[in-house]
Amino acid sequence: MANIISDETIEYVGILAKLELNEEEKEHAKKDMGSMLDYIDKLNELDVTGVEPMSHVFPVKNVFREDVVTNGDGHEEVLANAPEEKEQSFKVPKTVD
């Protein structure tokens, strides 16, 4: 089933995609788009009777969990290594003028 893609279709798709295509690129795009449509036609020939539609190949489940603090913030231990401290933060030399 050779899908014929018109020059107008390629122009329109180019405008939608904000692409500037030269003539050679347009011809290549026509062939590519035709191949894609041929593949879709081939997929449409498959018998999918009894096959449930899905959005993912693998089952997807909600992976969210409650945040639980297990070790505290540890800021005192971290700041113990600071050469200088200011307002519970590392104090560093100014590097940008």
PDB file of C-alpha atoms in Angstrom:
ATOM      1  CA  MET A   1       0.000   0.000   0.000  1.00  0.00           C
ATOM      2  CA  ALA A   2       2.205   2.802  -1.148  1.00  0.00           C
ATOM      3  CA  ASN A   3       1.115   5.948   0.635  1.00  0.00           C
ATOM      4  CA  ILE A   4       1.621   8.971  -1.576  1.00  0.00           C
ATOM      5  CA  ILE A   5       2.582  12.095   0.350  1.00  0.00           C
ATOM      6  CA  SER A   6       1.933  15.344  -1.485  1.00  0.00           C
ATOM      7  CA  ASP A   7       4.239  18.340  -1.624  1.00  0.00           C
ATOM      8  CA  GLU A   8       1.522  20.321   0.162  1.00  0.00           C
ATOM      9  CA  THR A   9       1.530  17.858   3.062  1.00  0.00           C
ATOM     10  CA  ILE A  10       5.307  18.152   3.429  1.00  0.00           C
ATOM     11  CA  GLU A  11       5.055  21.959   3.282  1.00  0.00           C
ATOM     12  CA  TYR A  12       2.350  21.919   5.961  1.00  0.00           C
ATOM     13  CA  VAL A  13       4.290  19.562   8.243  1.00  0.00           C
ATOM     14  CA  GLY A  14       7.385  21.713   7.723  1.00  0.00           C
ATOM     15  CA  ILE A  15       5.444  24.808   8.794  1.00  0.00           C
ATOM     16  CA  LEU A  16       4.048  23.028  11.870  1.00  0.00           C
ATOM     17  CA  ALA A  17       7.511  21.780  12.833  1.00  0.00           C
ATOM     18  CA  LYS A  18       9.071  25.176  12.011  1.00  0.00           C
ATOM     19  CA  LEU A  19      11.477  23.541   9.556  1.00  0.00           C
ATOM     20  CA  GLU A  20      12.938  25.048   6.439  1.00  0.00           C
ATOM     21  CA  LEU A  21      13.528  22.193   4.027  1.00  0.00           C
ATOM     22  CA  ASN A  22      15.260  22.381   0.664  1.00  0.00           C
ATOM     23  CA  GLU A  23      13.929  20.319  -2.247  1.00  0.00           C
ATOM     24  CA  GLU A  24      16.194  17.350  -1.542  1.00  0.00           C
ATOM     25  CA  GLU A  25      15.141  17.296   2.124  1.00  0.00           C
ATOM     26  CA  LYS A  26      11.488  17.523   1.119  1.00  0.00           C
ATOM     27  CA  GLU A  27      11.828  14.496  -1.178  1.00  0.00           C
ATOM     28  CA  HIS A  28      13.593  12.561   1.585  1.00  0.00           C
ATOM     29  CA  ALA A  29      10.875  13.557   4.086  1.00  0.00           C
ATOM     30  CA  LYS A  30       8.165  12.401   1.643  1.00  0.00           C
ATOM     31  CA  LYS A  31       9.799   8.976   1.362  1.00  0.00           C
ATOM     32  CA  ASP A  32      10.246   8.707   5.145  1.00  0.00           C
ATOM     33  CA  MET A  33       6.668   9.740   5.867  1.00  0.00           C
ATOM     34  CA  GLY A  34       5.382   7.312   3.245  1.00  0.00           C
ATOM     35  CA  SER A  35       7.393   4.486   4.844  1.00  0.00           C
ATOM     36  CA  MET A  36       5.966   5.341   8.260  1.00  0.00           C
ATOM     37  CA  LEU A  37       2.402   5.307   6.936  1.00  0.00           C
ATOM     38  CA  ASP A  38       3.038   1.995   5.146  1.00  0.00           C
ATOM     39  CA  TYR A  39       4.250   0.527   8.446  1.00  0.00           C
ATOM     40  CA  ILE A  40       1.131   1.794  10.236  1.00  0.00           C
ATOM     41  CA  ASP A  41      -1.015   0.196   7.510  1.00  0.00           C
ATOM     42  CA  LYS A  42       0.841  -3.079   8.083  1.00  0.00           C
ATOM     43  CA  LEU A  43       0.217  -2.846  11.847  1.00  0.00           C
ATOM     44  CA  ASN A  44      -3.474  -2.242  11.164  1.00  0.00           C
ATOM     45  CA  GLU A  45      -3.597  -5.653   9.434  1.00  0.00           C
ATOM     46  CA  LEU A  46      -2.799  -7.449  12.709  1.00  0.00           C
ATOM     47  CA  ASP A  47      -5.590  -9.347  14.430  1.00  0.00           C
ATOM     48  CA  VAL A  48      -5.751  -7.889  17.930  1.00  0.00           C
ATOM     49  CA  THR A  49      -8.981  -9.577  18.932  1.00  0.00           C
ATOM     50  CA  GLY A  50      -8.865 -10.215  22.672  1.00  0.00           C
ATOM     51  CA  VAL A  51      -5.782  -8.055  23.211  1.00  0.00           C
ATOM     52  CA  GLU A  52      -6.433  -5.414  25.820  1.00  0.00           C
ATOM     53  CA  PRO A  53      -5.178  -1.900  25.004  1.00  0.00           C
ATOM     54  CA  MET A  54      -2.256  -0.710  27.117  1.00  0.00           C
ATOM     55  CA  SER A  55      -0.131   2.373  27.483  1.00  0.00           C
ATOM     56  CA  HIS A  56       3.015   0.563  28.687  1.00  0.00           C
ATOM     57  CA  VAL A  57       4.537  -2.816  27.973  1.00  0.00           C
ATOM     58  CA  PHE A  58       5.169  -3.398  31.674  1.00  0.00           C
ATOM     59  CA  PRO A  59       2.648  -2.777  34.453  1.00  0.00           C
ATOM     60  CA  VAL A  60       2.986   0.710  35.889  1.00  0.00           C
ATOM     61  CA  LYS A  61       2.025   1.436  39.454  1.00  0.00           C
ATOM     62  CA  ASN A  62       2.225   4.461  41.695  1.00  0.00           C
ATOM     63  CA  VAL A  63       5.732   4.571  43.124  1.00  0.00           C
ATOM     64  CA  PHE A  64       5.201   7.436  45.538  1.00  0.00           C
ATOM     65  CA  ARG A  65       5.829   6.843  49.216  1.00  0.00           C
ATOM     66  CA  GLU A  66       5.651   8.927  52.344  1.00  0.00           C
ATOM     67  CA  ASP A  67       8.840  10.812  53.217  1.00  0.00           C
ATOM     68  CA  VAL A  68      10.166   9.611  56.540  1.00  0.00           C
ATOM     69  CA  VAL A  69      13.166  11.216  58.231  1.00  0.00           C
ATOM     70  CA  THR A  70      15.359   8.419  59.550  1.00  0.00           C
ATOM     71  CA  ASN A  71      18.643  10.083  60.426  1.00  0.00           C
ATOM     72  CA  GLY A  72      17.792  13.693  61.355  1.00  0.00           C
ATOM     73  CA  ASP A  73      19.475  16.616  59.661  1.00  0.00           C
ATOM     74  CA  GLY A  74      22.967  16.054  61.142  1.00  0.00           C
ATOM     75  CA  HIS A  75      23.886  19.699  60.655  1.00  0.00           C
ATOM     76  CA  GLU A  76      25.936  19.834  63.856  1.00  0.00           C
ATOM     77  CA  GLU A  77      28.159  16.942  62.742  1.00  0.00           C
ATOM     78  CA  VAL A  78      28.573  18.442  59.276  1.00  0.00           C
ATOM     79  CA  LEU A  79      29.411  21.926  60.578  1.00  0.00           C
ATOM     80  CA  ALA A  80      31.991  20.438  62.947  1.00  0.00           C
ATOM     81  CA  ASN A  81      34.211  20.105  59.839  1.00  0.00           C
ATOM     82  CA  ALA A  82      33.694  23.713  58.698  1.00  0.00           C
ATOM     83  CA  PRO A  83      36.733  26.004  58.935  1.00  0.00           C
ATOM     84  CA  GLU A  84      34.289  28.861  59.578  1.00  0.00           C
ATOM     85  CA  GLU A  85      30.568  28.912  60.307  1.00  0.00           C
ATOM     86  CA  LYS A  86      27.926  31.611  60.005  1.00  0.00           C
ATOM     87  CA  GLU A  87      24.220  31.199  60.816  1.00  0.00           C
ATOM     88  CA  GLN A  88      24.455  27.386  60.834  1.00  0.00           C
ATOM     89  CA  SER A  89      26.087  27.344  57.375  1.00  0.00           C
ATOM     90  CA  PHE A  90      29.585  27.044  55.955  1.00  0.00           C
ATOM     91  CA  LYS A  91      31.233  30.451  55.602  1.00  0.00           C
ATOM     92  CA  VAL A  92      33.352  30.623  52.451  1.00  0.00           C
ATOM     93  CA  PRO A  93      35.443  33.378  50.885  1.00  0.00           C
ATOM     94  CA  LYS A  94      33.726  35.593  48.329  1.00  0.00           C
ATOM     95  CA  THR A  95      34.609  34.360  44.831  1.00  0.00           C
ATOM     96  CA  VAL A  96      32.675  36.791  42.592  1.00  0.00           C
ATOM     97  CA  ASP A  97      33.077  40.569  42.500  1.00  0.00           C
TER      98      ASP A  97
END
